[in-house]
Short mmCIF file of C-alpha atoms and ligand atoms in Angstrom, two decimals:
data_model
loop_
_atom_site.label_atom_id
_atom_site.label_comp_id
_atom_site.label_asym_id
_atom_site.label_seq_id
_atom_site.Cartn_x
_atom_site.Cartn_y
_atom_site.Cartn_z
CA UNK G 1 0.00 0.00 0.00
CA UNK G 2 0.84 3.34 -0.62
CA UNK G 3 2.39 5.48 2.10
CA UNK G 4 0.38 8.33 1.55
CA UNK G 5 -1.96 8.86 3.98
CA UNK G 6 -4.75 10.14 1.31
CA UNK G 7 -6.89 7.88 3.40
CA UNK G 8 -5.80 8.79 7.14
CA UNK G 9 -8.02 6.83 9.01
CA UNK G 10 -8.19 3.97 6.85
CA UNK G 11 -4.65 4.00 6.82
CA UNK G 12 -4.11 3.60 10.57
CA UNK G 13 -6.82 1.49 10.95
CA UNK G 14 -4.73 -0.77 8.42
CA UNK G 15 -1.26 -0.46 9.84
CA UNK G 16 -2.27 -0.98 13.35
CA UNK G 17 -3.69 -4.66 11.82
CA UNK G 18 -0.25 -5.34 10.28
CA UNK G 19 1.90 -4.10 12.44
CA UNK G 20 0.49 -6.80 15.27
CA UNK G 21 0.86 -9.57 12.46
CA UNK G 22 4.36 -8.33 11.73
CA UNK G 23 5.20 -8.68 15.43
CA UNK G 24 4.12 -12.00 15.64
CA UNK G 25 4.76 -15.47 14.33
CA UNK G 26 1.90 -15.56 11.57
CA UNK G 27 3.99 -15.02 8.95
CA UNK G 28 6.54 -16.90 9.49
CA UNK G 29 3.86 -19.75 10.12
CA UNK G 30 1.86 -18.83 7.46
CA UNK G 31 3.71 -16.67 5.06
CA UNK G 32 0.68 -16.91 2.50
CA UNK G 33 -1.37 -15.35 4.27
CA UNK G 34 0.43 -11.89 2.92
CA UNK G 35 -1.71 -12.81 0.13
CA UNK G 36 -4.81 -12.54 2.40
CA UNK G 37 -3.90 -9.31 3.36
CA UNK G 38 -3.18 -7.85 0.21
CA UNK G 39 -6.90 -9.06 -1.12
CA UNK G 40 -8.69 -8.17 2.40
CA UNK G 41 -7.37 -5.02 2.32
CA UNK G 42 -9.65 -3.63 -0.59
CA UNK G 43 -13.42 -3.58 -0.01
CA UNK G 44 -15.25 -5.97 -2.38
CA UNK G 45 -17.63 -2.88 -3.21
CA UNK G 46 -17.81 0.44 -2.62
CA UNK G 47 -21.19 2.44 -3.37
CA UNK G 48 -21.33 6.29 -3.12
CA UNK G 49 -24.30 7.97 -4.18
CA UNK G 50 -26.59 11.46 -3.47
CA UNK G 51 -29.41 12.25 -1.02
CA UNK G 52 -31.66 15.03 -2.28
CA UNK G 53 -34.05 16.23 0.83
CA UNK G 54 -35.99 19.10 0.92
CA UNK G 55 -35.54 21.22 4.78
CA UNK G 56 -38.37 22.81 6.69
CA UNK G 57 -38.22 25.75 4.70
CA UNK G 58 -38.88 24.07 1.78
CA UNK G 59 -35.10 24.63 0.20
CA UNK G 60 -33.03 21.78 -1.10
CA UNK G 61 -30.83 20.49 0.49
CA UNK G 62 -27.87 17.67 -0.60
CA UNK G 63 -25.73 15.11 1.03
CA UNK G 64 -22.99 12.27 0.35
CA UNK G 65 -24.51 8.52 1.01
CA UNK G 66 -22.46 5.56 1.08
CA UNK G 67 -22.36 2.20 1.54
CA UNK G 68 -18.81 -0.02 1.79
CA UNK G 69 -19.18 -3.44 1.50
CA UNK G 70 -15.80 -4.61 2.25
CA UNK G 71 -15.62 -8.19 3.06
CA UNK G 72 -18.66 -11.36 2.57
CA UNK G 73 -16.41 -14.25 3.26
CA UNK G 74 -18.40 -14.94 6.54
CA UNK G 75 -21.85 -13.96 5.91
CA UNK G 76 -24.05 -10.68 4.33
CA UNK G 77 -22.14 -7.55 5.01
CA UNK G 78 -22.69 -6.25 8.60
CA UNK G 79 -22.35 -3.20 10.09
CA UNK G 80 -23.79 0.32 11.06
CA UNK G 81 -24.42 3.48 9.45
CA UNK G 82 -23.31 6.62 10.69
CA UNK G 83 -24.60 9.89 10.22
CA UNK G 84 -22.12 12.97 10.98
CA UNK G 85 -20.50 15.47 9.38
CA UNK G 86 -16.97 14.26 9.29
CA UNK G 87 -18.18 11.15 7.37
CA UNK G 88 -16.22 10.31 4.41
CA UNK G 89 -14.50 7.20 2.40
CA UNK G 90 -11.71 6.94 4.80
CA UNK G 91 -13.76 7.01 7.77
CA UNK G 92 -16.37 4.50 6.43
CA UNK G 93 -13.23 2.20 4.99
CA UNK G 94 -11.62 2.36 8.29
CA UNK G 95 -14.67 1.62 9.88
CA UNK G 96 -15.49 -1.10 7.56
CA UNK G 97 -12.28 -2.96 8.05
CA UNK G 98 -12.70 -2.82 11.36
CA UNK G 99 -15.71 -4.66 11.77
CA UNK G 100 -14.85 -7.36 9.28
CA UNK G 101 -12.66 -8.69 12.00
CA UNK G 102 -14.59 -7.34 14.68
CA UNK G 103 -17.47 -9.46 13.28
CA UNK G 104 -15.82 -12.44 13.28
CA UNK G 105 -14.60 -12.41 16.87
CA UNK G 106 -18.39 -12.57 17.43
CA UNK G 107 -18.05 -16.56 16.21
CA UNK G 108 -21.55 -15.52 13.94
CA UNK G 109 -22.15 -15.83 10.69
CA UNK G 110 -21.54 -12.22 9.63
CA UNK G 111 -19.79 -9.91 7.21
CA UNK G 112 -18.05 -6.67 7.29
CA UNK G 113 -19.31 -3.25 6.28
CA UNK G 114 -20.01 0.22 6.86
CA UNK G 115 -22.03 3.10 5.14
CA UNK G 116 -23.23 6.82 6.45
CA UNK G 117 -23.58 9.85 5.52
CA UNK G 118 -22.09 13.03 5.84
CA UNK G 119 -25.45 14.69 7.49
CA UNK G 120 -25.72 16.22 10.45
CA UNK G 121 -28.70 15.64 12.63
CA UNK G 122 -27.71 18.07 14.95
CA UNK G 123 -30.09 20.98 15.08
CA UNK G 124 -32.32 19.56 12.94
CA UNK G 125 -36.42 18.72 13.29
CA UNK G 126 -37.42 15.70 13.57
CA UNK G 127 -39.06 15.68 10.01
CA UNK G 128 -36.25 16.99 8.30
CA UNK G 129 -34.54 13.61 9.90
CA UNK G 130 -37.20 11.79 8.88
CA UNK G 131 -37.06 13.29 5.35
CA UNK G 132 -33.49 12.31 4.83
CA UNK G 133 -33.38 8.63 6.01
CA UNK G 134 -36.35 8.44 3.49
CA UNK G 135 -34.03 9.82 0.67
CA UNK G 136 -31.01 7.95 1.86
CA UNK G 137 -32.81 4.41 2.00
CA UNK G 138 -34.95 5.18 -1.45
CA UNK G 139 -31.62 4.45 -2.75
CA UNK G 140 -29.91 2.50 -0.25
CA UNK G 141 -32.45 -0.16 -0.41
CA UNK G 142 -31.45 -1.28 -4.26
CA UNK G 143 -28.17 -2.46 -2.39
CA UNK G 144 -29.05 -4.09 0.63
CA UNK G 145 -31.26 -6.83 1.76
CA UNK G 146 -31.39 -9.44 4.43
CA UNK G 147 -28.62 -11.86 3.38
CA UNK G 148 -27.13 -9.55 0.99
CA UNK G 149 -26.04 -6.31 3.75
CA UNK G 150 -27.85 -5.86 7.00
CA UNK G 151 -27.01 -2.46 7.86
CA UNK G 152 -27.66 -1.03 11.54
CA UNK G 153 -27.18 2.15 13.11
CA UNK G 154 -23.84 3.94 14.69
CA UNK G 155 -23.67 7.75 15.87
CA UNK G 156 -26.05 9.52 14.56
CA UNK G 157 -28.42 6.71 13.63
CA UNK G 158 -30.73 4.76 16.60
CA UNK G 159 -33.94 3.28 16.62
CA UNK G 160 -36.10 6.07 15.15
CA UNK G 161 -33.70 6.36 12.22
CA UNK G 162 -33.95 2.59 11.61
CA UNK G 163 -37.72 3.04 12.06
CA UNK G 164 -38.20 5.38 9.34
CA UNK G 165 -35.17 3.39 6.93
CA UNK G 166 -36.63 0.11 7.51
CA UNK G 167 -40.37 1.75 6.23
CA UNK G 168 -38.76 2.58 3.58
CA UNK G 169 -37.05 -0.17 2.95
CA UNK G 170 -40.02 -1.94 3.08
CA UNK G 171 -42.31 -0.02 0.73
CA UNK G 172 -39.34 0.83 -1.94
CA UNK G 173 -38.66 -3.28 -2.33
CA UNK G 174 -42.38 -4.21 -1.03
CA UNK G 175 -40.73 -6.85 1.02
CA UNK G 176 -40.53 -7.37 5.17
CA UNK G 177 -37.45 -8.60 6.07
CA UNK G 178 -34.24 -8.53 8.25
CA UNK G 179 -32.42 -6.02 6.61
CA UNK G 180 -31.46 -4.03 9.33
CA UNK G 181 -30.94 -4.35 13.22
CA UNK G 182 -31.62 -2.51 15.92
CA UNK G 183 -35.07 -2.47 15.10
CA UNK G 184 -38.97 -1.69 17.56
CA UNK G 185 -39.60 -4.91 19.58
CA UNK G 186 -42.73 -5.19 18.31
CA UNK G 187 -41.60 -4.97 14.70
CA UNK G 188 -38.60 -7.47 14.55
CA UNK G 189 -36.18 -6.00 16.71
CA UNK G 190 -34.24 -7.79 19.54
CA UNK G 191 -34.50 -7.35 23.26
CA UNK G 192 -30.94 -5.93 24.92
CA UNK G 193 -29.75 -4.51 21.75
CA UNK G 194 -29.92 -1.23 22.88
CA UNK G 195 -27.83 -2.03 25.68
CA UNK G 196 -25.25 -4.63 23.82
CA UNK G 197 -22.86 -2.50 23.14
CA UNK G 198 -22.10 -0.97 26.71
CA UNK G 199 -22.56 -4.30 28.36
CA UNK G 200 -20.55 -6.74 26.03
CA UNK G 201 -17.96 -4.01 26.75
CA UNK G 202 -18.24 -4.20 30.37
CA UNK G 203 -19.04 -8.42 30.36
CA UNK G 204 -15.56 -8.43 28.07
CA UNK G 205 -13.49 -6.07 30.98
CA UNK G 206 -14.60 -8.17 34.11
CA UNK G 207 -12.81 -11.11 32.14
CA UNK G 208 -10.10 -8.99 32.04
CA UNK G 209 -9.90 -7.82 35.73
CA UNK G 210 -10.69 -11.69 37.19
CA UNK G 211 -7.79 -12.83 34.49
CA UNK G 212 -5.34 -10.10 35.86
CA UNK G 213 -6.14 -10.79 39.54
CA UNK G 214 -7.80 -7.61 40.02
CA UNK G 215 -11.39 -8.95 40.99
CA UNK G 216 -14.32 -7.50 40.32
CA UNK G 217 -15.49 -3.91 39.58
CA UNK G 218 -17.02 -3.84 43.15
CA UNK G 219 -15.54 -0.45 44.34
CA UNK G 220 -13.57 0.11 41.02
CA UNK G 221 -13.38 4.04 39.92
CA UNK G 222 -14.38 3.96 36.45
CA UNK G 223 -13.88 7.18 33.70
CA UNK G 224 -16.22 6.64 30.82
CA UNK G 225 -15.91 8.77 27.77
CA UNK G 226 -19.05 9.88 25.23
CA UNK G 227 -22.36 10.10 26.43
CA UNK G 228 -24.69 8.06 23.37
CA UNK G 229 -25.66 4.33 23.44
CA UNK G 230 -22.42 2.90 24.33
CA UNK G 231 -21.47 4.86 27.14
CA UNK G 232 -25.10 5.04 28.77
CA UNK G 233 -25.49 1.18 29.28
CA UNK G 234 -21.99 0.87 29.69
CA UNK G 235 -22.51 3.15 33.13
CA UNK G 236 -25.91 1.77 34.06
CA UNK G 237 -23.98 -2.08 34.24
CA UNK G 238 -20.70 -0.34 36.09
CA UNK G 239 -23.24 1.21 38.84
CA UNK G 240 -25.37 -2.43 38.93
CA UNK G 241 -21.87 -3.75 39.37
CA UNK G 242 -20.64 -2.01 42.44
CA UNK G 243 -18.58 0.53 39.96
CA UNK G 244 -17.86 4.38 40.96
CA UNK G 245 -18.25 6.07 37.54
CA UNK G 246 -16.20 9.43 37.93
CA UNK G 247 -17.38 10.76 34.17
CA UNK G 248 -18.96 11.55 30.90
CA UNK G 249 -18.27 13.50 27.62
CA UNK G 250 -19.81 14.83 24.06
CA UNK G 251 -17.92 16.65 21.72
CA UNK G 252 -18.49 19.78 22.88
CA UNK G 253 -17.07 18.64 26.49
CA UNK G 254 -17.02 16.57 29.72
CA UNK G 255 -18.17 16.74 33.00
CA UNK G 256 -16.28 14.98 35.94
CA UNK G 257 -17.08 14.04 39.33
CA UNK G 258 -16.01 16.28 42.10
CA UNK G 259 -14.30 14.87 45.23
CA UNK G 260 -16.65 11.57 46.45
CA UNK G 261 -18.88 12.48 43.62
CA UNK G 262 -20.24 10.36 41.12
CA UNK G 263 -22.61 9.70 37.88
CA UNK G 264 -26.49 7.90 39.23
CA UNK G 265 -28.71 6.27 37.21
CA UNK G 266 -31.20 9.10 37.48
CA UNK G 267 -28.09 11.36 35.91
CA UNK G 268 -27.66 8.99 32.89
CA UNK G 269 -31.53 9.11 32.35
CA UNK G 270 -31.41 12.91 32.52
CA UNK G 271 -28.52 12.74 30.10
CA UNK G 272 -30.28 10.18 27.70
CA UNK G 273 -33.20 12.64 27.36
CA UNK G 274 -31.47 15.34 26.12
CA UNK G 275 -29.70 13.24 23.78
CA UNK G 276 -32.89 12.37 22.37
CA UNK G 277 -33.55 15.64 22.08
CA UNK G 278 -30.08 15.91 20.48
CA UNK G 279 -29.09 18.28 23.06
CA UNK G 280 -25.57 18.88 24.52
CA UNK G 281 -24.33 17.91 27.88
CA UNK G 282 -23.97 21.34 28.48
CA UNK G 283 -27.79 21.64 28.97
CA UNK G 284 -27.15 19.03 31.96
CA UNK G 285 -27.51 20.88 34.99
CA UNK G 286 -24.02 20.65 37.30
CA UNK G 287 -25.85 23.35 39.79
CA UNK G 288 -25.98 20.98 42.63
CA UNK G 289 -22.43 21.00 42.72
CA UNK G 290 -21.43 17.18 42.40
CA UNK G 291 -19.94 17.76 38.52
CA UNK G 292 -17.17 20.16 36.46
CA UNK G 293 -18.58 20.81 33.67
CA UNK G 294 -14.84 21.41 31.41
CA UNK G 295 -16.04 22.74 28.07
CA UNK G 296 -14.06 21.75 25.13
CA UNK G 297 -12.09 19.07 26.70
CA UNK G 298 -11.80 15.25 26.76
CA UNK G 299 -11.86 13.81 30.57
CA UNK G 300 -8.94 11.98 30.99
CA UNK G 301 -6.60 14.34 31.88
CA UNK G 302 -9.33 15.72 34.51
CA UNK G 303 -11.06 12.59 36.08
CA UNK G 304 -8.18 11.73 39.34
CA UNK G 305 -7.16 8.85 40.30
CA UNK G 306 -9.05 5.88 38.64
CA UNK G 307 -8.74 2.11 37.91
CA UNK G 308 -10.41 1.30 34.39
CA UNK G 309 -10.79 3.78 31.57
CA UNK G 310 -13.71 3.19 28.85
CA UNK G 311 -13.70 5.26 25.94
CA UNK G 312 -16.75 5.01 24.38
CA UNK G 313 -17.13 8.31 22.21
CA UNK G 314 -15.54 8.30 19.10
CA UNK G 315 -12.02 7.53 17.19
CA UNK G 316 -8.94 8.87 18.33
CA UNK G 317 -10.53 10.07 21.49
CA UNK G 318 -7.01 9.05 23.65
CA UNK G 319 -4.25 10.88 22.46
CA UNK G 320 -0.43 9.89 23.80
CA UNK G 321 -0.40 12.60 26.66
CA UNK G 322 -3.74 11.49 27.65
CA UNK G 323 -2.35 7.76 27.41
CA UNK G 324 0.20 9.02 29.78
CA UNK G 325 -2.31 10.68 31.94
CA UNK G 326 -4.07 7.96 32.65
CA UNK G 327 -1.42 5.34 33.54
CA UNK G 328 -0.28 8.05 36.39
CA UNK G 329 -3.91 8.15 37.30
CA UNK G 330 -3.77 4.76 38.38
CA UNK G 331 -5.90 3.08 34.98
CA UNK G 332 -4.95 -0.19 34.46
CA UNK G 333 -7.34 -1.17 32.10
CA UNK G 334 -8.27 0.82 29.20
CA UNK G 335 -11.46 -1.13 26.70
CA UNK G 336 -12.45 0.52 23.78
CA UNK G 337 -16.31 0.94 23.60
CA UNK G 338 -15.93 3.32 20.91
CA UNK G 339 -14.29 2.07 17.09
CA UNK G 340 -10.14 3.03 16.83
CA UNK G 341 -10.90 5.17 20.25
CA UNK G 342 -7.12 4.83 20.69
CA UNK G 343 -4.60 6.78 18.66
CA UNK G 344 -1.42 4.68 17.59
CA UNK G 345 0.65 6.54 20.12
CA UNK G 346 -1.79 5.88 22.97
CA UNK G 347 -1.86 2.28 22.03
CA UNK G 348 1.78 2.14 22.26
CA UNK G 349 2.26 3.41 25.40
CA UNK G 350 -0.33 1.11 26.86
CA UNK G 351 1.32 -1.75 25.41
CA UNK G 352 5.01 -0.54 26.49
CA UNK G 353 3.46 -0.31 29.95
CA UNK G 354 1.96 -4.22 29.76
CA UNK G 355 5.39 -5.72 28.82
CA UNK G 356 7.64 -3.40 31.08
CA UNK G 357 5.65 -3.92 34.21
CA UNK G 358 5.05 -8.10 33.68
CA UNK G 359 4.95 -10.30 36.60
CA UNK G 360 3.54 -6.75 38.40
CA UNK G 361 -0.36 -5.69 39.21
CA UNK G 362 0.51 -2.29 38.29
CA UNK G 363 1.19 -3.44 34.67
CA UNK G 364 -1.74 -1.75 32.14
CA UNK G 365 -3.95 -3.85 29.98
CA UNK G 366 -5.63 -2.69 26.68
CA UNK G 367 -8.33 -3.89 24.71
CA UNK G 368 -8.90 -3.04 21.49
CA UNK G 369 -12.64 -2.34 20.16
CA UNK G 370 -12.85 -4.55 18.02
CA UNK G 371 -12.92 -7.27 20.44
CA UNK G 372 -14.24 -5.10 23.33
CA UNK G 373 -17.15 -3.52 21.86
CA UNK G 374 -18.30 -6.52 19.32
CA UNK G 375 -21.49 -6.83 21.79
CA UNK G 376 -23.27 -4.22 19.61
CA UNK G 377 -22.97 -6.26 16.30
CA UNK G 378 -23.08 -9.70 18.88
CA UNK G 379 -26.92 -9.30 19.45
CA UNK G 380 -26.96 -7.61 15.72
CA UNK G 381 -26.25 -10.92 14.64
CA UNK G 382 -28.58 -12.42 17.38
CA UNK G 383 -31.34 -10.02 15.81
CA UNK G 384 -30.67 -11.59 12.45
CA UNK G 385 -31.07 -15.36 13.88
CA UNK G 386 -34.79 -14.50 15.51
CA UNK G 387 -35.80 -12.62 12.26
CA UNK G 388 -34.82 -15.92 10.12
CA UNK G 389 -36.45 -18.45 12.95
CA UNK G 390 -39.58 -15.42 12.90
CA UNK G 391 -39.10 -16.03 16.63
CA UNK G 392 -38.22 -13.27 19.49
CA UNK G 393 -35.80 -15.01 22.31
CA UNK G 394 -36.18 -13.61 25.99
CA UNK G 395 -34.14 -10.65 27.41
CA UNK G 396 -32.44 -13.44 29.71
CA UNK G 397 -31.69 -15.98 26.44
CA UNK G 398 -30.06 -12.61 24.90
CA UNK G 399 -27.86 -11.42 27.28
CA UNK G 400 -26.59 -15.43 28.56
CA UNK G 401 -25.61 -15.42 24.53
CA UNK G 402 -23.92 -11.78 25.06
CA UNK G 403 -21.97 -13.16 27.83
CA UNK G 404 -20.90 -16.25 26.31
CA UNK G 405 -19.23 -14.30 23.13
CA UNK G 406 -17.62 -11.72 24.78
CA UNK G 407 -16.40 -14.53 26.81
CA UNK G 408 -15.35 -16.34 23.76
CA UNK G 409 -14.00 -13.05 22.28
CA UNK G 410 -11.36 -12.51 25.40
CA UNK G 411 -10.46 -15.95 25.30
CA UNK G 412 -10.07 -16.17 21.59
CA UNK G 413 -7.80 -13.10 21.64
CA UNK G 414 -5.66 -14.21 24.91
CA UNK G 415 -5.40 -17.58 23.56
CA UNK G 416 -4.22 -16.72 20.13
CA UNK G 417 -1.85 -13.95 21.90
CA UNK G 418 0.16 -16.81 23.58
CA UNK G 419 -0.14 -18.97 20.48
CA UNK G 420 1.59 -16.26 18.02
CA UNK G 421 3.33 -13.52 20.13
CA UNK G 422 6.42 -14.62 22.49
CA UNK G 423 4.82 -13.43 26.23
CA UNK G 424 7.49 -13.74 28.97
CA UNK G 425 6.49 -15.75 31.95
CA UNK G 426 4.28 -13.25 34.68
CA UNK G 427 3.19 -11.02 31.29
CA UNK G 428 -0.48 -10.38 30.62
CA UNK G 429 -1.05 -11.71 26.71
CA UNK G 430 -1.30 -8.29 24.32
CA UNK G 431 -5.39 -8.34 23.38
CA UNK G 432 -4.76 -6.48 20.73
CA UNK G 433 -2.30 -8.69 18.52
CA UNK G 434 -4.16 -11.80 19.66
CA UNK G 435 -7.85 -10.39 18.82
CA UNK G 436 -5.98 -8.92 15.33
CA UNK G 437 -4.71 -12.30 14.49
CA UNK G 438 -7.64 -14.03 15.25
CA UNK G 439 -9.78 -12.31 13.14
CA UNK G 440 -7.75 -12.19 10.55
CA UNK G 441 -7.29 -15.85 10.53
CA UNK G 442 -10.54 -16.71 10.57
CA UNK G 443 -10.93 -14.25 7.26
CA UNK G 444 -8.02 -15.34 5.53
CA UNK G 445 -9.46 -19.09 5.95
CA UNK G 446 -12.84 -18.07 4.42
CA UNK G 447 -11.38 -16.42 2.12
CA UNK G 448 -9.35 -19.01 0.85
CA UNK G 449 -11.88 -21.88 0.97
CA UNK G 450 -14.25 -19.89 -1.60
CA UNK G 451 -11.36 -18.78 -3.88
CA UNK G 452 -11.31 -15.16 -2.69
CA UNK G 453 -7.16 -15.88 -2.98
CA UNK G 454 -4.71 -18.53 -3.27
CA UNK G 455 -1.25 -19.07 -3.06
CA UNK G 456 1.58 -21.91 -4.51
CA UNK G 457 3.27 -21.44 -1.31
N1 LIG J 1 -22.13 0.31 14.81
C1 LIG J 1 -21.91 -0.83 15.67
C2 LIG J 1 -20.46 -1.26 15.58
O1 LIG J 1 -19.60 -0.44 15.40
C3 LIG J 1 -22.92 -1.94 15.44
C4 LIG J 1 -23.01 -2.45 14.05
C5 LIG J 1 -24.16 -3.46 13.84
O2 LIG J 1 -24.88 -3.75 14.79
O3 LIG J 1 -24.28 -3.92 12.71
O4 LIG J 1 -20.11 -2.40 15.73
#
């Protein structure tokens, strides 16, 4: 690949992939498999296209849809659809990519893809929401279907959205089917996949803290980034858990805990209804004097001493410094509930710290999101199985399955660590080069069983 970054996020998305299968054994195992990365590297399809929607005024107004469908070797293309105004092709691709691995951590039957638009809900009225995921699916819908791409949503897009997208859907191809997730109950949707995401994320970290020695998250401090979906059922499961979370962000800033402070349930309700309202956390009333509100920053540098970090807003929300920050807070284990929420230099640090401190319970741990926050797609997949069986499983079957494959999702990454990457005696296996490999593997086999590449090798 080039060196260019022309594609920035795609591009780091990539090289933080290889540069855990350089560092390990793979391919010197399996030196065909460069093959399988040249091929998975490329999506298989790539459709851009326009949405035309008329605003409450009556003017015209015109966006940038897309749709990548980057890898089928394991199932229909999965994966969300964001709506935000930084969306382009190297956000999607990088997105994409991620979640073809991602979605085979998840052991189902699923392929990886990604698709948006560069629209910004914010400040805008419901209809002229409405309007646009009308537009965008009129011509979405000639692409997708339900074992072709199963699209669901990611920031920007929830249930509503996927309310008024699946009616169209549904008129434009006059069919009723699984073609997206995150759907109404009562119309095909899945009980606990609102809250997947946030608890396969916090499911996957208890592994992590029993595996380390470090217990339970009974009287754990806990700073949570982002303030949507993730992050809100991610909190309500810390507090069920015995966790202290210490605080919350959007992008226009964070608010922290003061001194014995911390975030209630009642808080993340009050917070949840103005995100409906697609309000900012500044609206969130810190009068009663148990939150900072510090506008224009990121928390990590602010939140004091804590034990587990969560970012769960959006990518590259931990820079180096922070990375830094955090470690001389006291974090010892950072999970991704957010996609890439680590910059390369953060993820380097966090790693240096794992291997320098082995054999010690001060050494960090790091999990990247595409094992940590797999949940999401998990019980998107789960969704998929009901609509095919036209059944609906309980909220109890749901969540045992949740636990059982982020279960399977830490274990597949430790045990493929130890398998591929040399890990002294004492040292806590690197998540992030096993869950890589493993995923990839899994791909590459697909792949190479239907003919997507071969080698003489
Ligand atoms: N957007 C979520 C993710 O990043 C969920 C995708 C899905 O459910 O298809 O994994």
């Amino acid at each position: 690949m080039s060196n260019l970054p022309v594609e920035p996020e795609f591009q780091q998305a990539y090289n933080e992939l290889v540069s855990t299968l350089e560092n390990s054994t793979l391919f010197q195992k399996n030196p065909e498999y460069r093959t399988a990365l040249k091929v998975v590297s490329i999506p298989e399809r790539v459709v851009q296209f326009r949405v035309v929607w008329e605003d409450d005024k009556g003017e015209l107004q015109v966006n940038r849809g897309y749709r990548v469908q980057f890898n089928s070797a394991l199932g229909p293309y999965k994966g969300g659809l964001r709506f935000h105004p930084t969306v382009n092709l190297s956000i999607l691709k990088f997105l994409g990519f991620e979640q073809i691995f991602k979605n085979a951590l998840t052991g189902l039957m699923m392929g990886g893809g990604k698709g948006g638009a560069d629209f910004d809900p914010k400040g805008k009225s419901d209809g002229e929401i409405r309007r646009f995921c009308v537009s965008f699916m009129r011509e979405l819908s000639r692409h997708i279907g339900a074992d072709t791409d199963v699209p669901a949503g990611d920031i920007g897009v929830s249930g509503r959205e996927i309310g008024w997208m699946f009616g169209t859907y549904r008129a434009a191809r006059n069919s009723f089917e699984g073609v997206l997730t995150g759907k109404g109950l009562s119309w095909g949707g899945s009980l606990i996949r609102p809250e997947a995401t946030g608890y396969g994320l916090v499911y996957y970290v208890q592994h992590m803290l029993e595996y380390a020695g470090h217990g339970t998250f009974e009287g754990k401090r806990v700073a949570l980034s982002g303030s949507g979906n993730v992050a809100q059922y991610a909190a309500l499961k810390l507090i069920e858990l015995g966790a202290t979370v210490v605080s919350l962000s959007d992008s226009k800033g964070a608010i922290v805990a003061k001194d014995g402070g911390y975030v209630t349930p009642a808080d993340i309700a009050a917070i949840a209804d103005l995100k409906v309202d697609r309000k900012a956390l500044t609206e969130f009333s810190v009068e009663d004097g148990r939150f900072t509100y510090i506008e224009g920053a990121r928390p990590w540098v602010h939140v004091g001493q804590v034990d587990v970090a969560l970012p769960c807003a959006t990518q590259n929300e931990v820079s180096g410094e922070e990375a830094k920050a955090l470690i001389a807070a006291g974090a010892k284990f950072i999970a991704e509930g957010s996609n890439m929420g680590c910059t390369q230099e953060a993820i380097d640090i966090f790693e240096a710290d794992r291997v320098a401190k082995k054999g010690s319970k001060e050494a960090v741990w790091y999990a990247p999101g595409k094992a940590s926050n797999a949940g999401g797609v998990a019980v998107s997949g789960l969704e998929m199985a009901q609509n095919s069986q036209r059944l609906a499983w309980t909220q109890e079957e749901v969540d045992n399955k949740l636990k059982d494959i982020m279960k399977n999702a830490f274990e597949n990454g430790l045990n493929t660590a130890k398998e591929y990457v040399e890990t002294a005696e004492g040292e806590l296996p690197s998540l992030v080069a096993g869950s890589n490999i493993a995923g990839f593997v899994k791909v590459a086999r697909a792949m190479h069983d239907q003919g997507d590449w071969w080698s003489k090798l």
